[in-house]
Amino acid sequence: MASPVSPNKESHGAYAAAQRRIVERSSSEYATSLASEAGAESDASQDSHADQASTSRRNSTESDRTSISSGESEVLPSYEGPLEDGFKRVDKPKRFFSIGRIFKTVWFEPGGDDTPARRSDIDWTESCPPYYEQRPYAKFRWFVVVRRRLHHSLCFSITASAGPGAARASRGRPIDFVVLHSSAVEPPDPFEGEGITRAPIAIIIEDEEAYISPLARIDCARIYTVEDNLQVLKVGRVHPDWLPKLEEYFKEAAA
């Protein structure tokens, strides 16, 4: 996700940046916004030589993904360096991973088929030796905790919609998605044709650099197991008044 924060209504530029930020920071497998696609095309024209060397690794914004190693001219993907400030292993997971907690973490999944629709949104771990000719892929994911367990949490993921028909394109059903919004503003309407019928959920942002976009959605179809020992970045939490709705959606998903 894509990074959830309330858009600044006093500044159209800040509002537009908020819409782009969720796509640029989340690397959502479901979709990227038109704004981020335009940014990717612009970056590609400026960094054509770097693109030729690392086309398969490039994500939506090349300038955010590359860094120059000291003393050398080699251009390296930024994901080969350390995580940004703020990521850490939680000292008191039972307290941190409470129901409604929203956080960001690096997430690995099986690569599966190498389809063009998925390659544009992921970082392929080409340096990782294949296991029986299979490779994983890695990206940032946003999660909201729906259940606490002894050494792990059960979570819904936060994704970014691409507009009408996005639920079908992301292998989900319209009923599985929920609009996410800052508690400081009114919830945005889903796109026409998106088919979302569930009530939206409001959140409290606790990361000054996080932004929530009108594209933000909770995917209630898949429940993820997230271990306590991961390095995570705190984003915020579901507003207490909306926790009953989150509980309702979890029970429906687990039924």
CSV table of C-alpha atoms in Angstrom, one decimal:
chain,number,residue,atom,x,y,z
A,1,MET,CA,0.0,0.0,0.0
A,2,ALA,CA,0.8,1.7,-1.4
A,3,SER,CA,1.3,4.4,2.2
A,4,PRO,CA,-1.9,5.7,3.8
A,5,VAL,CA,-2.2,9.5,5.0
A,6,SER,CA,-5.0,12.0,4.7
A,7,PRO,CA,-4.7,14.2,1.6
A,8,ASN,CA,-4.2,17.9,2.3
A,9,LYS,CA,-7.3,19.6,1.0
A,10,GLU,CA,-5.5,23.0,1.2
A,11,SER,CA,-3.0,22.0,-1.4
A,12,HIS,CA,-3.8,20.3,-4.7
A,13,GLY,CA,-0.2,19.4,-5.1
A,14,ALA,CA,0.0,17.7,-1.8
A,15,TYR,CA,-3.2,15.8,-2.5
A,16,ALA,CA,-1.8,14.6,-5.8
A,17,ALA,CA,1.4,13.6,-4.1
A,18,ALA,CA,-0.6,11.6,-1.6
A,19,GLN,CA,-2.2,9.7,-4.3
A,20,ARG,CA,1.1,8.8,-5.9
A,21,ARG,CA,2.9,7.9,-2.6
A,22,ILE,CA,0.7,4.9,-1.8
A,23,VAL,CA,1.6,3.3,-5.1
A,24,GLU,CA,5.3,4.3,-5.0
A,25,ARG,CA,5.9,3.1,-1.5
A,26,SER,CA,3.7,0.0,-1.4
A,27,SER,CA,4.7,-1.7,-4.7
A,28,SER,CA,1.2,-3.2,-4.7
A,29,GLU,CA,0.8,-6.3,-6.9
A,30,TYR,CA,-2.8,-5.3,-7.7
A,31,ALA,CA,-2.3,-2.0,-9.5
A,32,THR,CA,-0.4,1.2,-9.9
A,33,SER,CA,-2.0,4.6,-10.4
A,34,LEU,CA,-1.8,6.6,-13.6
A,35,ALA,CA,0.3,9.1,-11.8
A,36,SER,CA,3.0,6.6,-10.9
A,37,GLU,CA,2.9,5.2,-14.4
A,38,ALA,CA,3.6,8.6,-15.8
A,39,GLY,CA,6.4,9.1,-13.3
A,40,ALA,CA,7.9,5.8,-14.4
A,41,GLU,CA,7.8,6.8,-18.0
A,42,SER,CA,9.5,10.1,-17.2
A,43,ASP,CA,12.2,8.4,-15.1
A,44,ALA,CA,12.8,5.8,-17.9
A,45,SER,CA,13.5,8.5,-20.4
A,46,GLN,CA,16.0,10.2,-18.1
A,47,ASP,CA,17.7,7.0,-17.0
A,48,SER,CA,17.8,5.0,-20.2
A,49,HIS,CA,21.3,3.6,-19.7
A,50,ALA,CA,20.5,2.4,-16.2
A,51,ASP,CA,17.3,0.9,-17.5
A,52,GLN,CA,19.1,-1.2,-20.1
A,53,ALA,CA,21.3,-2.7,-17.3
A,54,SER,CA,18.5,-3.4,-14.9
A,55,THR,CA,15.2,-3.4,-16.8
A,56,SER,CA,13.8,-6.5,-15.1
A,57,ARG,CA,14.5,-5.0,-11.7
A,58,ARG,CA,13.0,-1.5,-12.3
A,59,ASN,CA,9.9,-0.6,-10.4
A,60,SER,CA,7.6,2.4,-10.9
A,61,THR,CA,10.2,5.1,-10.1
A,62,GLU,CA,13.8,4.5,-11.1
A,63,SER,CA,15.2,7.4,-9.2
A,64,ASP,CA,13.9,6.0,-5.9
A,65,ARG,CA,15.2,2.6,-6.6
A,66,THR,CA,18.9,3.2,-7.5
A,67,SER,CA,21.9,4.4,-5.6
A,68,ILE,CA,25.6,4.9,-6.5
A,69,SER,CA,28.0,2.8,-4.5
A,70,SER,CA,30.9,4.8,-2.9
A,71,GLY,CA,34.1,4.8,-5.0
A,72,GLU,CA,32.5,3.0,-7.9
A,73,SER,CA,30.3,4.0,-10.9
A,74,GLU,CA,28.1,0.9,-10.6
A,75,VAL,CA,24.4,1.7,-10.2
A,76,LEU,CA,22.8,-0.6,-7.7
A,77,PRO,CA,19.1,-1.1,-6.9
A,78,SER,CA,18.2,0.7,-3.7
A,79,TYR,CA,16.7,-2.5,-2.3
A,80,GLU,CA,20.2,-4.0,-2.0
A,81,GLY,CA,20.9,-1.4,0.8
A,82,PRO,CA,19.5,-1.2,4.3
A,83,LEU,CA,15.9,-0.4,5.2
A,84,GLU,CA,14.9,3.2,5.7
A,85,ASP,CA,14.9,4.6,9.2
A,86,GLY,CA,12.0,3.6,11.3
A,87,PHE,CA,12.0,-0.1,10.5
A,88,LYS,CA,12.8,-2.2,13.5
A,89,ARG,CA,12.0,-5.5,15.3
A,90,VAL,CA,9.3,-4.8,17.9
A,91,ASP,CA,10.5,-5.2,21.5
A,92,LYS,CA,7.0,-5.8,22.9
A,93,PRO,CA,5.1,-7.6,20.1
A,94,LYS,CA,2.0,-8.4,22.2
A,95,ARG,CA,1.5,-4.7,22.8
A,96,PHE,CA,2.4,-3.5,19.3
A,97,PHE,CA,0.5,-6.1,17.2
A,98,SER,CA,-2.9,-5.4,18.8
A,99,ILE,CA,-6.0,-5.6,16.7
A,100,GLY,CA,-6.2,-2.7,14.3
A,101,ARG,CA,-2.5,-2.0,14.2
A,102,ILE,CA,-1.3,-0.9,10.7
A,103,PHE,CA,2.3,-1.4,9.7
A,104,LYS,CA,4.6,-1.9,6.7
A,105,THR,CA,7.2,-4.7,6.2
A,106,VAL,CA,9.3,-6.4,3.5
A,107,TRP,CA,7.3,-9.4,2.3
A,108,PHE,CA,8.5,-12.5,0.4
A,109,GLU,CA,6.2,-14.8,-1.7
A,110,PRO,CA,6.7,-17.6,-4.2
A,111,GLY,CA,7.3,-16.2,-7.7
A,112,GLY,CA,4.8,-18.4,-9.5
A,113,ASP,CA,4.4,-17.8,-13.2
A,114,ASP,CA,6.4,-14.9,-14.7
A,115,THR,CA,3.4,-12.9,-16.0
A,116,PRO,CA,3.8,-9.4,-17.4
A,117,ALA,CA,1.0,-8.2,-15.2
A,118,ARG,CA,2.9,-9.0,-12.0
A,119,ARG,CA,6.5,-8.2,-13.1
A,120,SER,CA,5.9,-4.5,-13.2
A,121,ASP,CA,5.1,-4.3,-9.5
A,122,ILE,CA,7.7,-6.6,-7.9
A,123,ASP,CA,11.4,-6.9,-7.1
A,124,TRP,CA,12.7,-10.2,-8.4
A,125,THR,CA,15.4,-11.6,-6.3
A,126,GLU,CA,17.7,-12.5,-9.1
A,127,SER,CA,20.7,-12.9,-6.8
A,128,CYS,CA,18.9,-15.6,-4.9
A,129,PRO,CA,19.8,-19.1,-6.2
A,130,PRO,CA,16.7,-20.8,-7.6
A,131,TYR,CA,15.3,-23.7,-5.6
A,132,TYR,CA,14.2,-26.4,-8.1
A,133,GLU,CA,14.1,-23.6,-10.8
A,134,GLN,CA,11.7,-21.5,-8.6
A,135,ARG,CA,12.5,-18.0,-7.3
A,136,PRO,CA,10.7,-15.9,-4.7
A,137,TYR,CA,9.8,-12.2,-5.1
A,138,ALA,CA,10.0,-9.5,-2.6
A,139,LYS,CA,8.1,-6.2,-2.1
A,140,PHE,CA,6.8,-3.9,0.6
A,141,ARG,CA,3.4,-4.8,2.0
A,142,TRP,CA,1.0,-3.0,4.3
A,143,PHE,CA,-0.9,-5.0,6.9
A,144,VAL,CA,-3.7,-4.4,9.4
A,145,VAL,CA,-3.8,-6.8,12.4
A,146,VAL,CA,-7.1,-8.7,12.8
A,147,ARG,CA,-6.1,-11.3,15.4
A,148,ARG,CA,-3.2,-11.7,17.8
A,149,ARG,CA,-1.5,-15.1,18.4
A,150,LEU,CA,1.3,-16.2,20.7
A,151,HIS,CA,4.3,-15.5,18.3
A,152,HIS,CA,2.5,-14.1,15.3
A,153,SER,CA,-0.5,-12.1,14.1
A,154,LEU,CA,-3.2,-12.7,11.5
A,155,CYS,CA,-3.6,-9.8,9.1
A,156,PHE,CA,-5.4,-8.3,6.2
A,157,SER,CA,-3.3,-6.6,3.5
A,158,ILE,CA,-3.7,-3.1,2.3
A,159,THR,CA,-3.6,-2.6,-1.4
A,160,ALA,CA,-4.2,0.1,-4.1
A,161,SER,CA,-7.1,0.1,-6.4
A,162,ALA,CA,-6.5,0.9,-10.1
A,163,GLY,CA,-10.1,2.0,-10.7
A,164,PRO,CA,-13.1,0.4,-12.4
A,165,GLY,CA,-12.7,-3.4,-12.6
A,166,ALA,CA,-9.7,-3.4,-10.3
A,167,ALA,CA,-11.1,-6.1,-8.1
A,168,ARG,CA,-11.5,-8.5,-11.0
A,169,ALA,CA,-8.1,-7.7,-12.3
A,170,SER,CA,-6.5,-8.5,-9.0
A,171,ARG,CA,-8.2,-11.8,-8.7
A,172,GLY,CA,-10.6,-10.6,-6.0
A,173,ARG,CA,-14.3,-10.1,-5.6
A,174,PRO,CA,-15.8,-6.6,-5.1
A,175,ILE,CA,-17.3,-7.8,-1.8
A,176,ASP,CA,-13.8,-8.6,-0.5
A,177,PHE,CA,-12.5,-5.0,-0.6
A,178,VAL,CA,-13.1,-2.1,1.8
A,179,VAL,CA,-12.3,1.6,1.3
A,180,LEU,CA,-9.6,2.9,3.8
A,181,HIS,CA,-9.5,6.5,4.8
A,182,SER,CA,-8.1,8.9,7.4
A,183,SER,CA,-10.5,9.6,10.3
A,184,ALA,CA,-9.8,13.3,9.7
A,185,VAL,CA,-11.7,13.3,6.4
A,186,GLU,CA,-14.8,11.8,4.8
A,187,PRO,CA,-14.3,8.5,3.0
A,188,PRO,CA,-13.8,8.8,-0.7
A,189,ASP,CA,-16.4,7.0,-2.9
A,190,PRO,CA,-15.3,3.9,-4.7
A,191,PHE,CA,-14.8,4.1,-8.4
A,192,GLU,CA,-17.9,3.5,-10.5
A,193,GLY,CA,-17.9,-0.1,-11.5
A,194,GLU,CA,-15.6,-1.1,-8.7
A,195,GLY,CA,-18.6,-2.8,-6.9
A,196,ILE,CA,-17.5,-2.2,-3.3
A,197,THR,CA,-20.5,-2.5,-1.0
A,198,ARG,CA,-18.9,-2.8,2.5
A,199,ALA,CA,-18.7,0.2,4.8
A,200,PRO,CA,-15.4,2.0,4.8
A,201,ILE,CA,-12.9,1.9,7.7
A,202,ALA,CA,-11.2,4.9,9.2
A,203,ILE,CA,-7.7,4.9,10.5
A,204,ILE,CA,-5.5,7.2,12.7
A,205,ILE,CA,-2.1,7.9,11.0
A,206,GLU,CA,0.9,7.8,13.4
A,207,ASP,CA,3.7,8.1,10.8
A,208,GLU,CA,4.3,11.7,9.7
A,209,GLU,CA,5.7,10.5,6.3
A,210,ALA,CA,2.8,8.1,5.5
A,211,TYR,CA,0.0,9.1,3.2
A,212,ILE,CA,-3.4,7.6,2.6
A,213,SER,CA,-4.8,7.8,-0.9
A,214,PRO,CA,-8.3,7.6,-2.2
A,215,LEU,CA,-7.0,4.4,-3.9
A,216,ALA,CA,-6.4,2.6,-0.6
A,217,ARG,CA,-8.3,-0.6,0.0
A,218,ILE,CA,-8.3,-3.4,2.6
A,219,ASP,CA,-8.3,-6.9,1.0
A,220,CYS,CA,-10.5,-9.0,3.3
A,221,ALA,CA,-10.3,-12.1,1.1
A,222,ARG,CA,-6.8,-13.2,2.2
A,223,ILE,CA,-5.6,-13.7,5.8
A,224,TYR,CA,-1.8,-13.5,6.2
A,225,THR,CA,0.4,-14.9,9.0
A,226,VAL,CA,3.0,-12.3,10.0
A,227,GLU,CA,5.7,-13.4,12.5
A,228,ASP,CA,6.8,-11.2,15.4
A,229,ASN,CA,10.4,-11.2,14.4
A,230,LEU,CA,10.1,-9.2,11.2
A,231,GLN,CA,11.3,-5.6,11.0
A,232,VAL,CA,8.3,-3.4,10.6
A,233,LEU,CA,7.5,0.3,10.2
A,234,LYS,CA,4.6,1.6,12.3
A,235,VAL,CA,2.0,3.5,10.2
A,236,GLY,CA,-1.1,3.9,12.4
A,237,ARG,CA,-4.1,2.1,13.7
A,238,VAL,CA,-7.8,1.6,13.0
A,239,HIS,CA,-9.9,4.2,14.7
A,240,PRO,CA,-11.6,2.6,17.8
A,241,ASP,CA,-15.0,3.4,16.5
A,242,TRP,CA,-14.3,1.3,13.4
A,243,LEU,CA,-12.8,-1.7,15.2
A,244,PRO,CA,-16.2,-3.5,15.4
A,245,LYS,CA,-16.4,-3.3,11.5
A,246,LEU,CA,-12.9,-4.8,11.2
A,247,GLU,CA,-14.0,-7.6,13.6
A,248,GLU,CA,-17.1,-8.2,11.5
A,249,TYR,CA,-15.1,-8.4,8.2
A,250,PHE,CA,-12.6,-10.8,9.8
A,251,LYS,CA,-15.3,-13.2,11.0
A,252,GLU,CA,-16.8,-13.2,7.5
A,253,ALA,CA,-13.4,-14.0,6.0
A,254,ALA,CA,-12.7,-16.8,8.5
A,255,ALA,CA,-16.1,-18.4,8.2
